[in-house]
XYZ file of C-alpha atoms in Angstrom:
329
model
C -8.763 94.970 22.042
C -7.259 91.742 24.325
C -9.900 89.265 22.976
C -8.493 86.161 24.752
C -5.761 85.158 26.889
C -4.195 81.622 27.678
C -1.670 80.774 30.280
C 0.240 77.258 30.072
C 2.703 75.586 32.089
C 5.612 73.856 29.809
C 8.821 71.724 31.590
C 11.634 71.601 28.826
C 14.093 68.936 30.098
C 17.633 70.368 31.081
C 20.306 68.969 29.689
C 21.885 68.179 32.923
C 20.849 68.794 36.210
C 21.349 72.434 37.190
C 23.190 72.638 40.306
C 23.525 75.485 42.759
C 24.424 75.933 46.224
C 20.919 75.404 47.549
C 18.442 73.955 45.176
C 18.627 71.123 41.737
C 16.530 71.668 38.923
C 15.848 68.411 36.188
C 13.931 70.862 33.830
C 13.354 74.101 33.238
C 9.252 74.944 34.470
C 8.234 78.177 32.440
C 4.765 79.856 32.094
C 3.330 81.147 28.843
C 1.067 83.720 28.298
C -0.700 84.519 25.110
C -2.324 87.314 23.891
C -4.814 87.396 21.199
C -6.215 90.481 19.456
C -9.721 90.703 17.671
C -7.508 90.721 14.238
C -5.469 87.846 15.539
C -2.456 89.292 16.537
C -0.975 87.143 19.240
C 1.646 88.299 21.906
C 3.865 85.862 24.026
C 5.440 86.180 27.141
C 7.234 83.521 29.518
C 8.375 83.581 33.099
C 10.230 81.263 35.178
C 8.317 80.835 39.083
C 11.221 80.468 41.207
C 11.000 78.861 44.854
C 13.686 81.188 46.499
C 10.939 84.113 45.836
C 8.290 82.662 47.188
C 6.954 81.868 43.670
C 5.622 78.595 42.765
C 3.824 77.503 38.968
C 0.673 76.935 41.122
C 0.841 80.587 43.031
C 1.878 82.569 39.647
C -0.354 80.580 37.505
C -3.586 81.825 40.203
C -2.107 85.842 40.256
C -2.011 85.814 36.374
C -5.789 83.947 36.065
C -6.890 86.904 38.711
C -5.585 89.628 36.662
C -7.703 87.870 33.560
C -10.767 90.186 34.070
C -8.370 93.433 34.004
C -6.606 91.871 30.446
C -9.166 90.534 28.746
C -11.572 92.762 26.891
C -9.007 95.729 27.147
C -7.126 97.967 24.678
C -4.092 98.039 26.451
C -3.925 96.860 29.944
C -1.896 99.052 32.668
C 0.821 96.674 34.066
C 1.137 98.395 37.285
C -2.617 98.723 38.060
C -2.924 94.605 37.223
C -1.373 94.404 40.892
C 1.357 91.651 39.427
C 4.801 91.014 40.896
C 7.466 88.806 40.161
C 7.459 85.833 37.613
C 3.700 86.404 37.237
C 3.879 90.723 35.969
C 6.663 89.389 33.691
C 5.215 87.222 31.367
C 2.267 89.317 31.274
C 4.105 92.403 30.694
C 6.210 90.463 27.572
C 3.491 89.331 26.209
C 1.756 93.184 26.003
C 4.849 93.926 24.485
C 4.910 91.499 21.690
C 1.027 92.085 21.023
C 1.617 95.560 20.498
C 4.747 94.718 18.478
C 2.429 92.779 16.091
C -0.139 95.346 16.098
C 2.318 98.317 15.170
C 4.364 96.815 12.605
C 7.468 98.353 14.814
C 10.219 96.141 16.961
C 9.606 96.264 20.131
C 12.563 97.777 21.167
C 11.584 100.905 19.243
C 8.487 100.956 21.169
C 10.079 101.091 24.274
C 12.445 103.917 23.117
C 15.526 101.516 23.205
C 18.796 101.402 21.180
C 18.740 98.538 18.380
C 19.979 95.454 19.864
C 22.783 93.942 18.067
C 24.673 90.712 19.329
C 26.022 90.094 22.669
C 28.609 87.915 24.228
C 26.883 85.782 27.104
C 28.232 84.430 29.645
C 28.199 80.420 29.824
C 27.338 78.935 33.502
C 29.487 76.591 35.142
C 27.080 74.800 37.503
C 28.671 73.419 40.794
C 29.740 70.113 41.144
C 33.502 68.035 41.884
C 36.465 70.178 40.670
C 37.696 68.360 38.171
C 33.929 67.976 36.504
C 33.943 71.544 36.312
C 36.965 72.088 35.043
C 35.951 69.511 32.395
C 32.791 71.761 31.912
C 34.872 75.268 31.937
C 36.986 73.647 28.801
C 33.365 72.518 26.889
C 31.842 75.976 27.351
C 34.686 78.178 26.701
C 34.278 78.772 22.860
C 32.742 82.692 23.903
C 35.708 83.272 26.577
C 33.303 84.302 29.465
C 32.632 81.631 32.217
C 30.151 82.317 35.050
C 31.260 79.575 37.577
C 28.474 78.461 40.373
C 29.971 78.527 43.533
C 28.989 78.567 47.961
C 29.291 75.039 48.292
C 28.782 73.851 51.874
C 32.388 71.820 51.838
C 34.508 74.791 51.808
C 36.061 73.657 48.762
C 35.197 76.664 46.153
C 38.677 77.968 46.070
C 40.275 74.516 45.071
C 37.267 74.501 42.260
C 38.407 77.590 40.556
C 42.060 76.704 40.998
C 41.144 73.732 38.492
C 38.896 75.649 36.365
C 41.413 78.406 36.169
C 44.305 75.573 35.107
C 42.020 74.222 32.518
C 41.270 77.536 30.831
C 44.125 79.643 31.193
C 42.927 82.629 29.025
C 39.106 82.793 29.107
C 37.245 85.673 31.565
C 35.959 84.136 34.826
C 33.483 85.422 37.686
C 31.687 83.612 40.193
C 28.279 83.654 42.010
C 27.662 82.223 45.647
C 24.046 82.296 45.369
C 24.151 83.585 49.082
C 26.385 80.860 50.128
C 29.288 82.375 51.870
C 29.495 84.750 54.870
C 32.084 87.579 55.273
C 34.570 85.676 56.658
C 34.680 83.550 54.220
C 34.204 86.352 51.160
C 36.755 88.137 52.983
C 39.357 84.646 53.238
C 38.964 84.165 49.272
C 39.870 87.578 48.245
C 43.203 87.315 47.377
C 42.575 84.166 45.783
C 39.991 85.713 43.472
C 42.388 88.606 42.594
C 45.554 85.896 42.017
C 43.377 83.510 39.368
C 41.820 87.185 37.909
C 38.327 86.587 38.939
C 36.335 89.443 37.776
C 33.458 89.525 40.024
C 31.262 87.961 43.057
C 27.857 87.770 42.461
C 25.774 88.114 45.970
C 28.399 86.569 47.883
C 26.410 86.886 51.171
C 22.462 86.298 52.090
C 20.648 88.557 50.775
C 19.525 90.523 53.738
C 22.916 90.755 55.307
C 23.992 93.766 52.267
C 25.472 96.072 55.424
C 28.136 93.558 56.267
C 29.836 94.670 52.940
C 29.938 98.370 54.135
C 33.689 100.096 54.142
C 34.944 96.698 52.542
C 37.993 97.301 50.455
C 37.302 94.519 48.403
C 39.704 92.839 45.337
C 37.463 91.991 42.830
C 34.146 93.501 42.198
C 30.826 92.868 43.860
C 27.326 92.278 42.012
C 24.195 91.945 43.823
C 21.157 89.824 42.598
C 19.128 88.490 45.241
C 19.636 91.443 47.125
C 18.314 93.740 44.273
C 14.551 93.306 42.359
C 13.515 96.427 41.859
C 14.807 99.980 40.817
C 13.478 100.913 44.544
C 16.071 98.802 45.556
C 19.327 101.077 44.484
C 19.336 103.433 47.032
C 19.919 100.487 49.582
C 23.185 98.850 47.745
C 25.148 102.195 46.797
C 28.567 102.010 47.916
C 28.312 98.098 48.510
C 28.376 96.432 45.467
C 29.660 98.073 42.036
C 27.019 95.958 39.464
C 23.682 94.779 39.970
C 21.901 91.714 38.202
C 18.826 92.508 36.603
C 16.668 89.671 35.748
C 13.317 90.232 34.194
C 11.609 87.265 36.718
C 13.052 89.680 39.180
C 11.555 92.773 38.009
C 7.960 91.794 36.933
C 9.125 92.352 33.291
C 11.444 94.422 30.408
C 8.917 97.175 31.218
C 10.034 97.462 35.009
C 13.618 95.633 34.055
C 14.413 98.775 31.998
C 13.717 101.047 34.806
C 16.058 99.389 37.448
C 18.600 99.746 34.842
C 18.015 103.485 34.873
C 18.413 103.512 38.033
C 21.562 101.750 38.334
C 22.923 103.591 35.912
C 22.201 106.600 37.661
C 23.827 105.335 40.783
C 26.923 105.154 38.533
C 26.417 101.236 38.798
C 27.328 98.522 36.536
C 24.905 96.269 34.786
C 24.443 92.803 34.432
C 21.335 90.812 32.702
C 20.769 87.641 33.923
C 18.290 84.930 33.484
C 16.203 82.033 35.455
C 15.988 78.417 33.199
C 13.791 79.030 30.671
C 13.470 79.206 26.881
C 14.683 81.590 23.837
C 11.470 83.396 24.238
C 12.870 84.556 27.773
C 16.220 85.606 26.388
C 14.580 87.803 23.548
C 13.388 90.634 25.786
C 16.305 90.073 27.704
C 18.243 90.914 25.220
C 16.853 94.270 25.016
C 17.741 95.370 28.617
C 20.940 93.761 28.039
C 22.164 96.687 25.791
C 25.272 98.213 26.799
C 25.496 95.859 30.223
C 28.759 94.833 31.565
C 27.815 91.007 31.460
C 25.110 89.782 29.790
C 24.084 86.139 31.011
C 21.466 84.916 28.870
C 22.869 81.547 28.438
C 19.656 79.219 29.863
C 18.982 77.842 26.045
C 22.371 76.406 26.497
C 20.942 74.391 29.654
C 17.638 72.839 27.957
C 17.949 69.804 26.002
C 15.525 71.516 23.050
C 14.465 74.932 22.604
C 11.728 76.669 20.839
C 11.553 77.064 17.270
C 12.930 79.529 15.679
C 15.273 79.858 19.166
C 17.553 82.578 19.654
C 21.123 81.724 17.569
C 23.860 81.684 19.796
C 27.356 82.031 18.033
C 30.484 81.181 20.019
C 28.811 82.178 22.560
C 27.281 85.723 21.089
C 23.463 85.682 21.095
C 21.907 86.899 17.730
C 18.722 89.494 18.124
C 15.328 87.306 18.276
C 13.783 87.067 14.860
C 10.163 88.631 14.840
C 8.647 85.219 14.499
C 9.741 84.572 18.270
C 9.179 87.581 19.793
C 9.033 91.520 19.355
């Protein structure tokens, strides 16, 4: 039986500022929740509230206190009936997860019915700034040879950004994400500039919103949605548009949830990508677990935060090591 729970709001300094077509962040801003059984198991789960989704720390913080009455006291609490969405279901739902983890003896991954996860190449962001910065940036982070570059500037200079990232790192895999900031004329100018400098993907190159623009288009390179897709609901409305979604756990409401969009997708015949918001190591380990078998994993946010938690997730050029028990699972 859930004997207590305690939800905390932590900033861990970013390294740099985290730049993006439409927002800077100076630290990542996580929620904890913890968990603790009447044998003193604890479970932990973290979310990032994110602005774009109408989430703030104050407005998940006061859906995760409500659902307090439903957690507290119970054997195991029913995600779906807590009424939670968003950042606030997900670090609830992690942090059932671990508890029961700690109560079982058994990985979480085996309790979901999931493959082992081994290691994973991740992705390495590329946040947005002058060309030859990036560049500069593309050349630090290319030890794992898979860039995401952050792109949909408002100066109409993205092209000339990945012409000097591509110079400066000849050989290592690239794809981009607008974050919403282009429109179809301009998706449709870059294309053969993508294919030429082998670009491997757009992520949600237009608004979300504005999916049905992309319908009949022959495009170059491939085409990932992520604002435009939360939930496994959410398929049926992007067949045929893009070829990979992004499934983010913030997104979802949780690996519970995250591993049912990827179902989903997969069904659709689909590709996969896991992504992440800024947070911690303790984000990236259930991550991790949805991120089996995905075409790009980008679980890269440790890389962004000045210090992470202890023990963190061990990144190896650039291929992220399972989560030792003692963080999460």
């Amino acid at each position: 039986m859930i004997r207590t729970m305690e939800i905390a709001v932590e900033k861990w300094p970013l390294v740099k500022p985290f730049v993006i077509s439409r927002s800077i962040d100076y630290d990542a801003t996580v929620i904890t929740v913890t968990l603790t059984d009447e044998a003193g198991n604890r479970g932990h789960g973290e979310s990032t509230p994110y602005a774009r989704y109408d989430e703030s720390t104050e407005s998940v913080m006061a859906d995760i206190e409500g659902a307090r009455a439903a957690i507290e006291g119970e054997e195991k609490p029913d995600l779906a009936a807590l009424g939670l969405k968003g950042a606030a279901a997900n670090a609830v739902d992690c942090a059932l997860i671990d508890l029961a983890a700690k109560q079982s003896g058994k990985p979480a991954w085996e309790l979901l019915g999931q493959p082992e996860p081994g290691p994973l190449l991740s992705t390495v962001t590329v946040i947005l700034g002058e060309p030859e910065e990036m560049a500069k940036d593309a050349v630090a982070a290319s030890a794992g040879g898979l860039l995401k570059i952050k792109l949909g500037a408002a100066d109409g200079r993205d092209m000339e950004r990945l012409e000097a990232i591509r110079a400066a790192v000849p050989d290592v895999r690239l794809f981009c994400d607008a974050n919403e900031g282009w429109d179809l004329a301009a998706l449709i100018e870059y294309g053969p500039t993508l294919k030429r400098l082998g670009i491997e993907m757009v992520e949600q190159p237009l608004p979300a919103g504005q999916d049905q623009e992309l319908a009949g288009l022959d495009y170059p390179v491939k085409l990932c949605a992520d604002e435009s897709c939360h939930v496994a609901a959410d398929i049926p409305n992007l067949v045929g548009l893009y070829d990979l979604v992004n499934v983010k756990l913030d997104k979802t409401g949780g690996l519970t949830p995250a591993l049912e969009l990827v179902k989903a997708a997969r069904e659709a015949d689909m590709g996969i990508m896991v992504g992440c918001m800024l947070s911690t190591s303790l984000a990236m380990a259930p991550a991790l677990i949805a991120s089996q078998g995905a075409v790009y994993s980008d679980l890269d946010a440790p890389f962004a935060i000045s210090e992470d938690r202890v023990p963190p997730m061990e990144y190896v050029d650039g291929w992220i090591q399972p989560a030792s028990p003692e963080l999460w699972g």
